[in-house]
PDB file of C-alpha atoms in Angstrom:
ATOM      1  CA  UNK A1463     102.120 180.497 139.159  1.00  0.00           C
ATOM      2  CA  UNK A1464      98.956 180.765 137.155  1.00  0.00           C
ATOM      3  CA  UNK A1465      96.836 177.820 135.769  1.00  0.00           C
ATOM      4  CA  UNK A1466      94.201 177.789 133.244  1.00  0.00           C
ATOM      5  CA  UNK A1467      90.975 175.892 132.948  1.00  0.00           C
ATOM      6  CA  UNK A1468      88.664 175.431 129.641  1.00  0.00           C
ATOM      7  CA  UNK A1469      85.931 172.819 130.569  1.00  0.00           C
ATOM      8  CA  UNK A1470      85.001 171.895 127.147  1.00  0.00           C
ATOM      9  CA  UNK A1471      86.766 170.539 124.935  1.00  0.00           C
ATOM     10  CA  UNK A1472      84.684 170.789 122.129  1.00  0.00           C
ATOM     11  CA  UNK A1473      81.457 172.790 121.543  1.00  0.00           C
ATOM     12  CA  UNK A1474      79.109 172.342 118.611  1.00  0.00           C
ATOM     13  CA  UNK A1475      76.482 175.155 118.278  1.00  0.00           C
ATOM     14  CA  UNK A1476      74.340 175.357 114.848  1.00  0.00           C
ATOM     15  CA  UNK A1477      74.761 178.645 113.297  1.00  0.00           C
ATOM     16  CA  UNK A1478      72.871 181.901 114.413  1.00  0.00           C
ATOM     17  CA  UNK A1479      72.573 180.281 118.116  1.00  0.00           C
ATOM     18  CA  UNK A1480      74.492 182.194 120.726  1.00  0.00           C
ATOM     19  CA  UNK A1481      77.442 180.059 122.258  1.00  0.00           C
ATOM     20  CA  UNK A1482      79.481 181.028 125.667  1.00  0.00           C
ATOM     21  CA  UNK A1483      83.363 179.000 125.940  1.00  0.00           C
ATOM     22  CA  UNK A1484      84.092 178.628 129.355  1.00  0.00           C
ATOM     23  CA  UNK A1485      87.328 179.963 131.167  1.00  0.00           C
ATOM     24  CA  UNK A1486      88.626 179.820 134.679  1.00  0.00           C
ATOM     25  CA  UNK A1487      91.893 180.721 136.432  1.00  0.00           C
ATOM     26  CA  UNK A1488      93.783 180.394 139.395  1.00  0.00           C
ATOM     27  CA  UNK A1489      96.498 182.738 140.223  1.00  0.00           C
ATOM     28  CA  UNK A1490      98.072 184.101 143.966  1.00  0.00           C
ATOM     29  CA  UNK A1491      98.492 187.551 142.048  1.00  0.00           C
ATOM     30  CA  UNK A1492      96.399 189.682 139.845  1.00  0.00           C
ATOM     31  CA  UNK A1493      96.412 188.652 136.290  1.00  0.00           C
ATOM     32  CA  UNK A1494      95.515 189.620 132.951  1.00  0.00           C
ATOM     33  CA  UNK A1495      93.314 187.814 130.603  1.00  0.00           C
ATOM     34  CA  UNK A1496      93.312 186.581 126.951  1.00  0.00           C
ATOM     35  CA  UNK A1497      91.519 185.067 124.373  1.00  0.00           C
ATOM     36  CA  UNK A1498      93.360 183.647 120.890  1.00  0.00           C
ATOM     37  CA  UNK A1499      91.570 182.374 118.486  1.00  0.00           C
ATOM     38  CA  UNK A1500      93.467 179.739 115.898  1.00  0.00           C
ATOM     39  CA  UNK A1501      91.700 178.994 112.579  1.00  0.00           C
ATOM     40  CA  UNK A1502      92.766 175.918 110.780  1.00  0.00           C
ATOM     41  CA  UNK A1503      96.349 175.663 109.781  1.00  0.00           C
ATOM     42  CA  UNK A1504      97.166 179.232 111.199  1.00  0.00           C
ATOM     43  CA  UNK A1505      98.470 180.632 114.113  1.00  0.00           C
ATOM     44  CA  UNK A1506      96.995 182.225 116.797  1.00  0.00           C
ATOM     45  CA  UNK A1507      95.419 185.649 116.639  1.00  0.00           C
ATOM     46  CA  UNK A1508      94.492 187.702 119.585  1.00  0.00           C
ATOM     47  CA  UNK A1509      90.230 188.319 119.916  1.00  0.00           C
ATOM     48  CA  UNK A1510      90.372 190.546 123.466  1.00  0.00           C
ATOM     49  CA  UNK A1511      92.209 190.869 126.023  1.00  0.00           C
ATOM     50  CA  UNK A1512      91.329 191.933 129.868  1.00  0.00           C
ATOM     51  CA  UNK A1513      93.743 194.271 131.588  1.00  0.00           C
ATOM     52  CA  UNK A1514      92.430 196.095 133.876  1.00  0.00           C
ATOM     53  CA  UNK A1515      88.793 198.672 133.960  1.00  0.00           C
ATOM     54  CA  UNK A1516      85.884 198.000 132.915  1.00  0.00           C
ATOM     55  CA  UNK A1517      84.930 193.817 133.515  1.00  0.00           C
ATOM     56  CA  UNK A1518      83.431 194.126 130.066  1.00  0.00           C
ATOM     57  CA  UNK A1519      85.855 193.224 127.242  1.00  0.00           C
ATOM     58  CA  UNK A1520      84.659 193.122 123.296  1.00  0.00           C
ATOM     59  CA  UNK A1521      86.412 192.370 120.129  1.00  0.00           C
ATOM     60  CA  UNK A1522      85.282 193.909 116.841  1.00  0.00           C
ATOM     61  CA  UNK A1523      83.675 190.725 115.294  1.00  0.00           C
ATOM     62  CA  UNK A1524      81.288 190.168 117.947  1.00  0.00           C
ATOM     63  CA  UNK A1525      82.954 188.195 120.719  1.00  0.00           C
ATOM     64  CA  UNK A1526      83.007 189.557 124.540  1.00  0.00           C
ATOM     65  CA  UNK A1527      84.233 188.587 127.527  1.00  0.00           C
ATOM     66  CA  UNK A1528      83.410 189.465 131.339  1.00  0.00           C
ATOM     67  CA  UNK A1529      86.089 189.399 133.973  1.00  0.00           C
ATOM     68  CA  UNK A1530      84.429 187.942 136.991  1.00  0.00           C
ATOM     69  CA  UNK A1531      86.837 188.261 140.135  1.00  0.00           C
ATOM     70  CA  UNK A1532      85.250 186.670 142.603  1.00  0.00           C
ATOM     71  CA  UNK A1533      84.218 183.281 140.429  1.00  0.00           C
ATOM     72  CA  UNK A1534      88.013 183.005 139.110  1.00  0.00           C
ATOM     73  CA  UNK A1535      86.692 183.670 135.359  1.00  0.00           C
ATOM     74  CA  UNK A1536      86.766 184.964 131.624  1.00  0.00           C
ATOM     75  CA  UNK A1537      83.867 183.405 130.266  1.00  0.00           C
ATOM     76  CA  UNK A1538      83.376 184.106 126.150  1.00  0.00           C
ATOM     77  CA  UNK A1539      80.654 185.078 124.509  1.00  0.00           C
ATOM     78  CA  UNK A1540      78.641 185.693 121.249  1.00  0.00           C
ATOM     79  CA  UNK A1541      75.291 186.251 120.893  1.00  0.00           C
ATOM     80  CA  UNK A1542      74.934 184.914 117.392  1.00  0.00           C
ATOM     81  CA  UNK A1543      77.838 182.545 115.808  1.00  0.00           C
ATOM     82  CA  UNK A1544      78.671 182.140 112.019  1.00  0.00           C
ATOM     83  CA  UNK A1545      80.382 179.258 110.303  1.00  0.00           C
ATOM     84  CA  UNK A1546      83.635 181.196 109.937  1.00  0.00           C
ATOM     85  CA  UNK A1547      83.942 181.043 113.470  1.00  0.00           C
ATOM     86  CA  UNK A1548      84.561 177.742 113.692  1.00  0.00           C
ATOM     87  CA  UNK A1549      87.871 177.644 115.211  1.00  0.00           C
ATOM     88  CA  UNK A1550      89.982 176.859 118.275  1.00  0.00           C
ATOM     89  CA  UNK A1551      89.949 179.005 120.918  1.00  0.00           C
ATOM     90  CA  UNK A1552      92.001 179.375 123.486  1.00  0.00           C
ATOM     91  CA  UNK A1553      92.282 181.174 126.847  1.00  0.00           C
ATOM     92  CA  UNK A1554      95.550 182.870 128.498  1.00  0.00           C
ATOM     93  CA  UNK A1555      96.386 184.188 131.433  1.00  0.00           C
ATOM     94  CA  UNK A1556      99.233 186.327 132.515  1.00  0.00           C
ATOM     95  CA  UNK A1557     100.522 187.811 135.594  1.00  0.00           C
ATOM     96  CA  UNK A1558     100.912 192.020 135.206  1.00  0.00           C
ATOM     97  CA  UNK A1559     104.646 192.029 134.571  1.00  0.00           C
ATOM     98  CA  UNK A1560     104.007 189.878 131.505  1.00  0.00           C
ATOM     99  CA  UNK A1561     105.257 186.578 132.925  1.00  0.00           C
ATOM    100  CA  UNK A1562     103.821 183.526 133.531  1.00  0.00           C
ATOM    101  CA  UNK A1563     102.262 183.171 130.284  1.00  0.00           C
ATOM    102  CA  UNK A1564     100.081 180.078 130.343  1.00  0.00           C
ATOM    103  CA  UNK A1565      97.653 178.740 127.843  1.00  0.00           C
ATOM    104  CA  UNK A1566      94.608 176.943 128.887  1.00  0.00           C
ATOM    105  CA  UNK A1567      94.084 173.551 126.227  1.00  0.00           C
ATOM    106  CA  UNK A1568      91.708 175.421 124.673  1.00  0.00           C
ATOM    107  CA  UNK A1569      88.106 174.773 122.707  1.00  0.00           C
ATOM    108  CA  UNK A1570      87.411 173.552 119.505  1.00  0.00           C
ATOM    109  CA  UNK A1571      84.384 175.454 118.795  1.00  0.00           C
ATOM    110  CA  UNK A1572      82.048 174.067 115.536  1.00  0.00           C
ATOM    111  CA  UNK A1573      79.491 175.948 114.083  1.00  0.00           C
ATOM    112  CA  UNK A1574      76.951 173.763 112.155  1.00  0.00           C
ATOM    113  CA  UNK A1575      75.093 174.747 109.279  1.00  0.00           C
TER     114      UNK A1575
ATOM    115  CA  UNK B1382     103.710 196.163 109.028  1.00  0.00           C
ATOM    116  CA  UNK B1383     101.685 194.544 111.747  1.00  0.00           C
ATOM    117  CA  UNK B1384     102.752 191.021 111.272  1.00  0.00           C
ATOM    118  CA  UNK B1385     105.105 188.196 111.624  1.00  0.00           C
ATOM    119  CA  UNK B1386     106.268 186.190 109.265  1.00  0.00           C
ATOM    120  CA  UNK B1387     107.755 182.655 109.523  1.00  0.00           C
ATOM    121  CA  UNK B1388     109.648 180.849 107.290  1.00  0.00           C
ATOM    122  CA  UNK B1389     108.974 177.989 106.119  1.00  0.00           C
ATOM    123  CA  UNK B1390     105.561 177.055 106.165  1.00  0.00           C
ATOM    124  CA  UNK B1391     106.651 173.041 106.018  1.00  0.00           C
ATOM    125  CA  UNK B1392     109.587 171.474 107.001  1.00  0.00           C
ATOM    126  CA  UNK B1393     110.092 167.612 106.369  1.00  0.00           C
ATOM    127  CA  UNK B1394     113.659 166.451 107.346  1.00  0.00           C
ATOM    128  CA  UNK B1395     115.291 163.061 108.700  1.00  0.00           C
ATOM    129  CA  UNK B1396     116.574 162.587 111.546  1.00  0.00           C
ATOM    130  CA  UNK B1397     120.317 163.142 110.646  1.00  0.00           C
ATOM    131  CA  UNK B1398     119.406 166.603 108.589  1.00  0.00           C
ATOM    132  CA  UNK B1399     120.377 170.024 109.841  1.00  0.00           C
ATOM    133  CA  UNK B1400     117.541 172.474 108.925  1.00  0.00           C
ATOM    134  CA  UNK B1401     116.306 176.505 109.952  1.00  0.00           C
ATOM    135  CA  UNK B1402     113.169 177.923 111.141  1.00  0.00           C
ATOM    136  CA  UNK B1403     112.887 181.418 110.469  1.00  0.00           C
ATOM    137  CA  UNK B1404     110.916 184.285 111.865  1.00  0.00           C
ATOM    138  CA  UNK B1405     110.601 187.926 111.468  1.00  0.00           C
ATOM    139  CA  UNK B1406     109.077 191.135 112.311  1.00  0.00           C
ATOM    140  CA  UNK B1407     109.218 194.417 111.789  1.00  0.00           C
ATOM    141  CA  UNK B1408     107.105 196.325 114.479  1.00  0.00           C
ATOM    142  CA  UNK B1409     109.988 197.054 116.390  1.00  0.00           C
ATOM    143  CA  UNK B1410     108.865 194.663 119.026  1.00  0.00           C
ATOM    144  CA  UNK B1411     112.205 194.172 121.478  1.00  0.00           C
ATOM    145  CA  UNK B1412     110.756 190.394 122.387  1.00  0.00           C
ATOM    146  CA  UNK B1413     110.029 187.104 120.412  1.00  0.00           C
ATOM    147  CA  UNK B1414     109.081 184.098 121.586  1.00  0.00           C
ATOM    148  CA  UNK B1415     109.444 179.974 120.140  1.00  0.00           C
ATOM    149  CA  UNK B1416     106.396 177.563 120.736  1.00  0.00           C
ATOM    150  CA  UNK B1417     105.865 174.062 119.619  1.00  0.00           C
ATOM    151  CA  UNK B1418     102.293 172.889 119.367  1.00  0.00           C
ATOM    152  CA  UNK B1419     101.127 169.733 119.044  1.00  0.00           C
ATOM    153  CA  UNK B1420      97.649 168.562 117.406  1.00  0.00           C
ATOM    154  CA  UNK B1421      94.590 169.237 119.330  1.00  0.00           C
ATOM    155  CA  UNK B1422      97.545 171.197 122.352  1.00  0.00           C
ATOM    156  CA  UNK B1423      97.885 174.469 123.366  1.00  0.00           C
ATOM    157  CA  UNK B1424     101.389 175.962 122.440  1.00  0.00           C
ATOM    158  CA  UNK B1425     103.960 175.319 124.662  1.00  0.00           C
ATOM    159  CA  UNK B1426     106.814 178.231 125.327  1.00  0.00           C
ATOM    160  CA  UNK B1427     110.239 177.316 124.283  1.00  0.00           C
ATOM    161  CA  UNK B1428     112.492 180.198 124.634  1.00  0.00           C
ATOM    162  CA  UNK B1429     112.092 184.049 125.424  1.00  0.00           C
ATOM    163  CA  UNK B1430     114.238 186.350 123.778  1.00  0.00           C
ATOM    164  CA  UNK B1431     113.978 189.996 125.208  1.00  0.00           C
ATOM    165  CA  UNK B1432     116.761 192.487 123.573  1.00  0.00           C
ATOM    166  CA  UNK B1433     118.101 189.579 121.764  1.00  0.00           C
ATOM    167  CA  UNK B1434     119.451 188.254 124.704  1.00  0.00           C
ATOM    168  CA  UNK B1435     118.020 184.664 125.797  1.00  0.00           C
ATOM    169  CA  UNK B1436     115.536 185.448 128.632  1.00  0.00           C
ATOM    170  CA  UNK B1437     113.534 181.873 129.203  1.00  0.00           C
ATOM    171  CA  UNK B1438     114.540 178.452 128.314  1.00  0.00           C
ATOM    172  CA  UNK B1439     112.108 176.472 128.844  1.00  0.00           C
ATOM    173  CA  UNK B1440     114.288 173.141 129.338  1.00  0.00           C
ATOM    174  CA  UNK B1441     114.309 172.079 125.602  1.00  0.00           C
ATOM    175  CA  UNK B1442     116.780 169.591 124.641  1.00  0.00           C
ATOM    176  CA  UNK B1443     119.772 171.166 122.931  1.00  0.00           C
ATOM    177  CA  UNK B1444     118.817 169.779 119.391  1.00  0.00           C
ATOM    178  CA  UNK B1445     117.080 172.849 119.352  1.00  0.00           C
ATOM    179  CA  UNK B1446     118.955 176.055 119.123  1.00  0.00           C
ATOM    180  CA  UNK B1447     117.282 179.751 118.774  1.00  0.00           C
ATOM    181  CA  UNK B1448     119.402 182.306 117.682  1.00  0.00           C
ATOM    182  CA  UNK B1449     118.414 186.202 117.637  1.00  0.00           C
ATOM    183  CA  UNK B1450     120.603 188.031 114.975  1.00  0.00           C
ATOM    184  CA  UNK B1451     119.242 191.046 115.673  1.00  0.00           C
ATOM    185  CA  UNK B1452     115.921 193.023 116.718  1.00  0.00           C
ATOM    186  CA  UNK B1453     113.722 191.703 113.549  1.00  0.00           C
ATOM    187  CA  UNK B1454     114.988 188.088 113.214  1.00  0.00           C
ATOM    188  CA  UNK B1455     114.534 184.981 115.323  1.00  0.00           C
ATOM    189  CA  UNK B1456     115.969 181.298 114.226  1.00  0.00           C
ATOM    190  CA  UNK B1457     115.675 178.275 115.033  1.00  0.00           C
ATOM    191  CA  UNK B1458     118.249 175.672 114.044  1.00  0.00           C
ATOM    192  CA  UNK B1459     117.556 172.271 114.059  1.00  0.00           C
ATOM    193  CA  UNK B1460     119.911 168.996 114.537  1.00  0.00           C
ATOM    194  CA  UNK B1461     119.136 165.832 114.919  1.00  0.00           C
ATOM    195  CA  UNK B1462     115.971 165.582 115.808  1.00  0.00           C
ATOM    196  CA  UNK B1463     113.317 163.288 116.401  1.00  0.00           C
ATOM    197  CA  UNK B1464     109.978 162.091 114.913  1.00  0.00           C
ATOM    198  CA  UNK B1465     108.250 163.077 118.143  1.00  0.00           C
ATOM    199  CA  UNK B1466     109.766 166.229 117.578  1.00  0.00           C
ATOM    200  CA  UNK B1467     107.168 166.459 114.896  1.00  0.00           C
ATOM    201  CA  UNK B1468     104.862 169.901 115.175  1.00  0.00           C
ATOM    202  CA  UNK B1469     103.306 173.557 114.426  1.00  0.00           C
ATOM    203  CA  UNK B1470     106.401 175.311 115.251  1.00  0.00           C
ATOM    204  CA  UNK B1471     105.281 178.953 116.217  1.00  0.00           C
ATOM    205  CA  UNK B1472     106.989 182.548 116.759  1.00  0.00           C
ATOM    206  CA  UNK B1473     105.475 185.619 118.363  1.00  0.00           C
ATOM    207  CA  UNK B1474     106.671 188.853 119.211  1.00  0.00           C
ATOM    208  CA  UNK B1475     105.591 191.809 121.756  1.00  0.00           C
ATOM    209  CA  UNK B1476     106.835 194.924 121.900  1.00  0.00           C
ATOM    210  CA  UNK B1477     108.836 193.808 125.319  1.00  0.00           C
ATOM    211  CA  UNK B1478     108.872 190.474 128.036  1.00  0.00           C
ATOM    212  CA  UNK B1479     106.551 193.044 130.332  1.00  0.00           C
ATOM    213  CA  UNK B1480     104.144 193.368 127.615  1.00  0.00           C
ATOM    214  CA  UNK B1481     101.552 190.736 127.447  1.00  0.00           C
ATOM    215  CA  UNK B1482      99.848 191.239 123.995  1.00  0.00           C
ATOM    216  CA  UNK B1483     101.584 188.762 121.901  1.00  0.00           C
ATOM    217  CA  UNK B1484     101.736 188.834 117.925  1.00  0.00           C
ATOM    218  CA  UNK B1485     102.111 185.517 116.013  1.00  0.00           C
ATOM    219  CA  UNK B1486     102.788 183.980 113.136  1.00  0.00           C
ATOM    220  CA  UNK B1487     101.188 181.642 110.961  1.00  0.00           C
ATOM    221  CA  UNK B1488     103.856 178.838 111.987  1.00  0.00           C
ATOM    222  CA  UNK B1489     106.024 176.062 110.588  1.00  0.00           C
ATOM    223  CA  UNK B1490     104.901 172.786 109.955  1.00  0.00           C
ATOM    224  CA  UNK B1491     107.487 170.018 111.326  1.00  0.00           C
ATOM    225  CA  UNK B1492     107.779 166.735 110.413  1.00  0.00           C
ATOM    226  CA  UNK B1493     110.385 164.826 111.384  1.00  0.00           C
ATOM    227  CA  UNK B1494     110.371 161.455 109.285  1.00  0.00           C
TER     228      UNK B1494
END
């Protein structure tokens, strides 16, 4: 079975500054990766998603991700955060058949004016 | 049409009311899924429905009962339920149980009084 760890719980970054959300796994098998993003009072919407290739994952409004193997991680990134993205976030894991679908307890990110 | 929708958007019922969650899509996805999520929690899986036949239950008392009428529709009927029982109720969809990208919906607000 796969487990999911977000270290923070909450990040505040003022807006502009780059932020990174933290992500680790464990898993016996190979897994795929996710990140959802849930703005207030909505569901959850996917942001990227790590299958397999290239380590390297972006979405279209900024974010990225890196697969890193060997350090059990999906580590999120943006180099320069807006106030829309305040948000939860929340990392997923999967094994490759699609089961095993786990949420991590995800991180309420805050952008500051 | 990309999306899911989910019907209500807030529920308020006693404890001794019967009451129905919808959800529907119309991507032609053959699975849908039921979380609950709690404030400040990642969702939680409920039940699995692949080919409208009940895949995963995920040991959820019986006052909760999903039904799949067909490809496009998921319910949820409620009975006698219980304040706890309170929540974002949410649906998803992918276009099979092997298929890890998941599509949601903006969710139902529960509150059990």
């Amino acid at each position: 079975a796969q487990s999911v760890t977000q270290l923070d719980s909450q990040v505040p970054v003022f807006e502009e500054a780059p932020v990174e959300l933290r992500c680790n796994y464990s898993s016996s098998v190979s897994v795929y990766l996710f990140w959802y993003v849930q703005y207030p009072n909505q569901g959850l919407q996917l942001l990227l998603k790590y299958l397999s290739g290239s380590t390297l994952v972006e979405s279209i409004n900024g974010f990225e991700a890196e697969f890193n193997k060997s350090q059990t991680s999906f580590h999120l990134r943006k180099p320069s955060v807006h106030i829309s993205d305040t948000a939860e976030y929340f990392c997923a894991v999967s094994d490759p058949w699609g089961q095993n679908f786990v949420f991590g307890p995800g991180t309420r990110l805050s952008v500051l004016p | 049409d990309t999306e899911v929708t989910q019907t209500p958007k807030h529920l308020v019922m006693g404890m001794t009311n019967k009451k129905s969650l919808k959800c529907e899509q119309h991507m032609g996805h053959r699975a849908m899924y039921w979380y609950k999520q709690k404030a400040k929690k990642p969702p939680e899986l409920m039940f699995v429905y692949s080919y409208e036949k009940l895949s995963i239950n995920e040991s959820v008392p019986s006052r909760f009962s999903p039904e799949c009428p067909n490809s496009s529709l998921l319910n949820l009927h409620l009975h006698a339920l219980q304040p706890e029982d309170s929540a974002l109720y949410l649906c998803a969809s992918s276009p099979s149980d092997r298929d890890n990208e998941q599509f949601f919906g903006p969710g139902t607000r529960l509150t059990v009084l």
